[in-house]
PDB file of C-alpha atoms and ligand atoms in Angstrom:
ATOM      1  CA  UNK B1425      95.750  80.206  77.985  1.00 97.00           C
ATOM      2  CA  UNK B1426      93.829  83.334  78.923  1.00 98.00           C
ATOM      3  CA  UNK B1427      95.990  86.362  79.657  1.00 98.00           C
ATOM      4  CA  UNK B1428      94.781  89.534  81.353  1.00 99.00           C
ATOM      5  CA  UNK B1429      96.791  92.662  80.522  1.00 99.00           C
ATOM      6  CA  UNK B1430      96.228  95.430  83.040  1.00 99.00           C
ATOM      7  CA  UNK B1431      97.321  99.038  82.657  1.00 99.00           C
ATOM      8  CA  UNK B1432      97.005 101.505  85.497  1.00 98.00           C
ATOM      9  CA  UNK B1433      96.685 105.274  85.779  1.00 98.00           C
ATOM     10  CA  UNK B1434      97.792 107.579  82.977  1.00 98.00           C
ATOM     11  CA  UNK B1435      98.790 104.766  80.639  1.00 98.00           C
ATOM     12  CA  UNK B1436      95.818 105.756  78.474  1.00 98.00           C
ATOM     13  CA  UNK B1437      97.784 109.006  77.939  1.00 98.00           C
ATOM     14  CA  UNK B1438     100.763 107.282  76.344  1.00 98.00           C
ATOM     15  CA  UNK B1439     101.626 109.130  73.131  1.00 97.00           C
ATOM     16  CA  UNK B1440     100.527 112.389  74.759  1.00 97.00           C
ATOM     17  CA  UNK B1441     102.239 112.333  78.177  1.00 97.00           C
ATOM     18  CA  UNK B1442     105.986 112.949  78.608  1.00 98.00           C
ATOM     19  CA  UNK B1443     106.903 111.704  75.137  1.00 98.00           C
ATOM     20  CA  UNK B1444     110.602 111.900  75.981  1.00 97.00           C
ATOM     21  CA  UNK B1445     110.007 109.128  78.542  1.00 98.00           C
ATOM     22  CA  UNK B1446     107.095 107.106  77.174  1.00 98.00           C
ATOM     23  CA  UNK B1447     107.441 107.658  73.431  1.00 97.00           C
ATOM     24  CA  UNK B1448     105.215 108.961  70.663  1.00 98.00           C
ATOM     25  CA  UNK B1449     103.069 105.934  69.996  1.00 98.00           C
ATOM     26  CA  UNK B1450      99.551 105.996  71.389  1.00 98.00           C
ATOM     27  CA  UNK B1451      97.684 103.771  73.818  1.00 98.00           C
ATOM     28  CA  UNK B1452      95.615 102.467  70.890  1.00 98.00           C
ATOM     29  CA  UNK B1453      98.870 101.488  69.164  1.00 98.00           C
ATOM     30  CA  UNK B1454      99.905  99.597  72.293  1.00 98.00           C
ATOM     31  CA  UNK B1455      96.574  97.768  72.540  1.00 98.00           C
ATOM     32  CA  UNK B1456      96.705  96.777  68.881  1.00 98.00           C
ATOM     33  CA  UNK B1457     100.280  95.481  69.166  1.00 98.00           C
ATOM     34  CA  UNK B1458      99.560  93.511  72.341  1.00 98.00           C
ATOM     35  CA  UNK B1459      96.306  91.946  71.182  1.00 98.00           C
ATOM     36  CA  UNK B1460      97.840  90.947  67.828  1.00 98.00           C
ATOM     37  CA  UNK B1461     100.860  89.380  69.519  1.00 98.00           C
ATOM     38  CA  UNK B1462      98.670  87.561  72.057  1.00 98.00           C
ATOM     39  CA  UNK B1463      96.551  86.119  69.237  1.00 98.00           C
ATOM     40  CA  UNK B1464      99.666  85.134  67.256  1.00 98.00           C
ATOM     41  CA  UNK B1465     100.900  83.199  70.292  1.00 98.00           C
ATOM     42  CA  UNK B1466      97.545  81.452  70.576  1.00 98.00           C
ATOM     43  CA  UNK B1467      96.364  83.219  73.735  1.00 98.00           C
ATOM     44  CA  UNK B1468      92.969  84.579  74.552  1.00 98.00           C
ATOM     45  CA  UNK B1469      93.550  88.049  75.949  1.00 98.00           C
ATOM     46  CA  UNK B1470      91.838  91.050  77.426  1.00 98.00           C
ATOM     47  CA  UNK B1471      93.427  94.455  77.869  1.00 99.00           C
ATOM     48  CA  UNK B1472      92.051  96.568  80.699  1.00 99.00           C
ATOM     49  CA  UNK B1473      92.981 100.116  81.694  1.00 99.00           C
ATOM     50  CA  UNK B1474      91.788 102.152  84.639  1.00 99.00           C
ATOM     51  CA  UNK B1475      92.893 105.253  86.503  1.00 98.00           C
ATOM     52  CA  UNK B1476      91.213 103.982  89.687  1.00 99.00           C
ATOM     53  CA  UNK B1477      92.898 101.746  92.235  1.00 99.00           C
ATOM     54  CA  UNK B1478      89.731  99.904  93.329  1.00 99.00           C
ATOM     55  CA  UNK B1479      88.793  99.145  89.722  1.00 99.00           C
ATOM     56  CA  UNK B1480      92.239  97.650  89.198  1.00 99.00           C
ATOM     57  CA  UNK B1481      91.756  95.512  92.323  1.00 99.00           C
ATOM     58  CA  UNK B1482      88.353  94.338  91.022  1.00 99.00           C
ATOM     59  CA  UNK B1483      89.855  93.403  87.670  1.00 99.00           C
ATOM     60  CA  UNK B1484      92.743  91.503  89.255  1.00 99.00           C
ATOM     61  CA  UNK B1485      90.204  89.602  91.387  1.00 98.00           C
ATOM     62  CA  UNK B1486      88.352  88.602  88.213  1.00 98.00           C
ATOM     63  CA  UNK B1487      91.466  86.671  87.178  1.00 98.00           C
ATOM     64  CA  UNK B1488      90.702  84.135  89.913  1.00 98.00           C
ATOM     65  CA  UNK B1489      88.064  82.568  87.664  1.00 98.00           C
ATOM     66  CA  UNK B1490      88.629  84.124  84.245  1.00 98.00           C
ATOM     67  CA  UNK B1491      92.376  84.157  83.481  1.00 98.00           C
ATOM     68  CA  UNK B1492      95.493  81.998  83.704  1.00 98.00           C
ATOM     69  CA  UNK B1493      98.074  84.767  83.846  1.00 98.00           C
ATOM     70  CA  UNK B1494      98.405  88.507  84.366  1.00 99.00           C
ATOM     71  CA  UNK B1495     100.622  91.116  82.738  1.00 99.00           C
ATOM     72  CA  UNK B1496     100.451  94.297  84.770  1.00 99.00           C
ATOM     73  CA  UNK B1497     101.754  97.817  84.411  1.00 99.00           C
ATOM     74  CA  UNK B1498     100.198  99.448  87.453  1.00 99.00           C
ATOM     75  CA  UNK B1499     101.615 102.893  86.598  1.00 98.00           C
ATOM     76  CA  UNK B1500     102.176 104.998  89.709  1.00 98.00           C
ATOM     77  CA  UNK B1501     100.193 102.521  91.855  1.00 98.00           C
ATOM     78  CA  UNK B1502     103.181 100.214  91.390  1.00 99.00           C
ATOM     79  CA  UNK B1503     104.979 102.290  93.989  1.00 98.00           C
ATOM     80  CA  UNK B1504     102.132 102.839  96.463  1.00 98.00           C
ATOM     81  CA  UNK B1505      99.459 100.168  96.309  1.00 99.00           C
ATOM     82  CA  UNK B1506      99.460  97.451  98.929  1.00 99.00           C
ATOM     83  CA  UNK B1507      95.862  96.774  97.798  1.00 99.00           C
ATOM     84  CA  UNK B1508      97.078  95.769  94.332  1.00 99.00           C
ATOM     85  CA  UNK B1509      99.815  93.590  95.854  1.00 99.00           C
ATOM     86  CA  UNK B1510      97.235  91.919  98.104  1.00 99.00           C
ATOM     87  CA  UNK B1511      94.873  91.336  95.156  1.00 99.00           C
ATOM     88  CA  UNK B1512      97.672  89.665  93.171  1.00 99.00           C
ATOM     89  CA  UNK B1513      98.464  87.465  96.169  1.00 99.00           C
ATOM     90  CA  UNK B1514      94.777  86.673  96.670  1.00 99.00           C
ATOM     91  CA  UNK B1515      94.188  85.373  93.151  1.00 98.00           C
ATOM     92  CA  UNK B1516      97.617  83.743  93.089  1.00 98.00           C
ATOM     93  CA  UNK B1517      97.960  83.626  89.297  1.00 98.00           C
ATOM     94  CA  UNK B1518     101.361  83.970  87.583  1.00 98.00           C
ATOM     95  CA  UNK B1519     102.070  87.638  86.930  1.00 99.00           C
ATOM     96  CA  UNK B1520     104.656  89.628  84.985  1.00 99.00           C
ATOM     97  CA  UNK B1521     105.276  93.280  85.824  1.00 99.00           C
ATOM     98  CA  UNK B1522     105.923  95.612  82.886  1.00 99.00           C
ATOM     99  CA  UNK B1523     107.013  99.241  82.752  1.00 98.00           C
ATOM    100  CA  UNK B1524     107.624 101.271  79.619  1.00 98.00           C
ATOM    101  CA  UNK B1525     110.389 103.231  81.296  1.00 98.00           C
ATOM    102  CA  UNK B1526     113.278 101.968  83.408  1.00 98.00           C
ATOM    103  CA  UNK B1527     111.888 102.626  86.887  1.00 98.00           C
ATOM    104  CA  UNK B1528     115.266 101.901  88.458  1.00 98.00           C
ATOM    105  CA  UNK B1529     117.065 104.707  86.676  1.00 98.00           C
ATOM    106  CA  UNK B1530     114.488 107.417  87.451  1.00 98.00           C
ATOM    107  CA  UNK B1531     113.476 109.089  90.717  1.00 98.00           C
ATOM    108  CA  UNK B1532     114.167 107.132  93.918  1.00 98.00           C
ATOM    109  CA  UNK B1533     110.433 106.822  94.682  1.00 98.00           C
ATOM    110  CA  UNK B1534     110.007 104.681  91.555  1.00 98.00           C
ATOM    111  CA  UNK B1535     112.520 102.104  92.797  1.00 98.00           C
ATOM    112  CA  UNK B1536     110.028 100.609  95.273  1.00 98.00           C
ATOM    113  CA  UNK B1537     107.570  98.286  93.524  1.00 98.00           C
ATOM    114  CA  UNK B1538     104.806  96.549  95.460  1.00 99.00           C
ATOM    115  CA  UNK B1539     103.790  94.734  92.259  1.00 99.00           C
ATOM    116  CA  UNK B1540     107.374  93.493  91.950  1.00 98.00           C
ATOM    117  CA  UNK B1541     107.083  91.856  95.374  1.00 99.00           C
ATOM    118  CA  UNK B1542     104.631  89.411  93.790  1.00 99.00           C
ATOM    119  CA  UNK B1543     105.523  89.262  90.087  1.00 99.00           C
ATOM    120  CA  UNK B1544     107.583  86.340  88.769  1.00 98.00           C
ATOM    121  CA  UNK B1545     109.369  88.674  86.414  1.00 98.00           C
ATOM    122  CA  UNK B1546     109.802  92.407  85.869  1.00 98.00           C
ATOM    123  CA  UNK B1547     110.461  93.934  82.454  1.00 99.00           C
ATOM    124  CA  UNK B1548     111.229  97.657  82.488  1.00 98.00           C
ATOM    125  CA  UNK B1549     112.700 100.183  80.105  1.00 98.00           C
ATOM    126  CA  UNK B1550     111.868  98.370  76.886  1.00 98.00           C
ATOM    127  CA  UNK B1551     108.847 100.431  75.848  1.00 98.00           C
ATOM    128  CA  UNK B1552     106.042  98.555  74.103  1.00 98.00           C
ATOM    129  CA  UNK B1553     108.405  95.613  73.514  1.00 98.00           C
ATOM    130  CA  UNK B1554     108.214  94.875  77.242  1.00 98.00           C
ATOM    131  CA  UNK B1555     104.621  93.678  76.789  1.00 99.00           C
ATOM    132  CA  UNK B1556     105.716  91.443  73.894  1.00 98.00           C
ATOM    133  CA  UNK B1557     108.466  89.968  76.059  1.00 98.00           C
ATOM    134  CA  UNK B1558     105.933  89.357  78.834  1.00 98.00           C
ATOM    135  CA  UNK B1559     103.624  87.495  76.446  1.00 98.00           C
ATOM    136  CA  UNK B1560     106.561  85.419  75.212  1.00 98.00           C
ATOM    137  CA  UNK B1561     107.452  84.620  78.812  1.00 98.00           C
ATOM    138  CA  UNK B1562     103.994  83.086  79.285  1.00 98.00           C
ATOM    139  CA  UNK B1563     104.396  81.142  76.044  1.00 97.00           C
ATOM    140  CA  UNK B1564     107.630  79.671  77.356  1.00 93.00           C
ATOM    141  CA  UNK B1565     106.107  78.571  80.683  1.00 86.00           C
TER     142      UNK B1565
HETATM  143  C1  DQA J2655     105.345 103.432  84.449  1.00 61.02           C
HETATM  144  C2  DQA J2655     106.384 103.918  85.454  1.00 61.02           C
HETATM  145  C3  DQA J2655     105.709 104.507  86.669  1.00 61.02           C
HETATM  146  O1  DQA J2655     106.677 104.957  87.606  1.00 61.02           O
HETATM  147  C4  DQA J2655     104.844 105.676  86.269  1.00 61.02           C
HETATM  148  O2  DQA J2655     104.153 106.182  87.396  1.00 61.02           O
HETATM  149  C5  DQA J2655     103.898 105.357  85.166  1.00 61.02           C
HETATM  150  C6  DQA J2655     104.376 104.533  84.062  1.00 61.02           C
HETATM  151  C7  DQA J2655     106.004 102.935  83.143  1.00 61.02           C
HETATM  152  O3  DQA J2655     105.339 102.243  82.384  1.00 61.02           O
HETATM  153  O4  DQA J2655     107.168 103.260  82.885  1.00 61.02           O
HETATM  154  O5  DQA J2655     102.775 105.846  85.122  1.00 61.02           O
HETATM  155  O6  DQA J2655     104.637 102.345  85.015  1.00 61.02           O
END
C-alpha cells in the first residue's frame, strides 16, 4: 500500500511556531517518526509539505495514479479550501484528516473543516501520535 502524507502551510514550522499548542519537536522529527512507522507497517510512503494551496491540490491529484491512501493535515487550508476538498473528491482515495491540536476546542473558525467533509476519519489533538494512529487505521482497513 502506498500512502501519501500531506502537510499544509506552516507545518514546516512545527517546533518553532506556538510551542504551547504544537509542541517542541521539529518538523524533521515528525517526518522521521512517520516514515519509520510507515515502513514498519509495510507501507511505501511519501511525505509532502507545501505552504501553497495549488501545490497541495497538485499533490493530491497525483494520488489518483500514485497512491492508495492519503493522510492530510491541511493546516489553515482545512478551514478555507474548497479546492482541496474538490481535489480529494476528484481522486476519490481513502483519506484520514490529522491535526496536531484539537481544532474543536480552539477558535470557532477552526471548527469548520472542508477536509473533514471528505475524510473517512479525523484525528485531532493527539500531536505527532495522530499521524501514527492514521497509519494504523490504514493498516486495519
Ligand atoms: C492544525 C490546526 C489548524 O487550525 C492550523 O491552522 C494549523 C495546524 C493542526 O495541526 O493542529 O496550521 O492543522
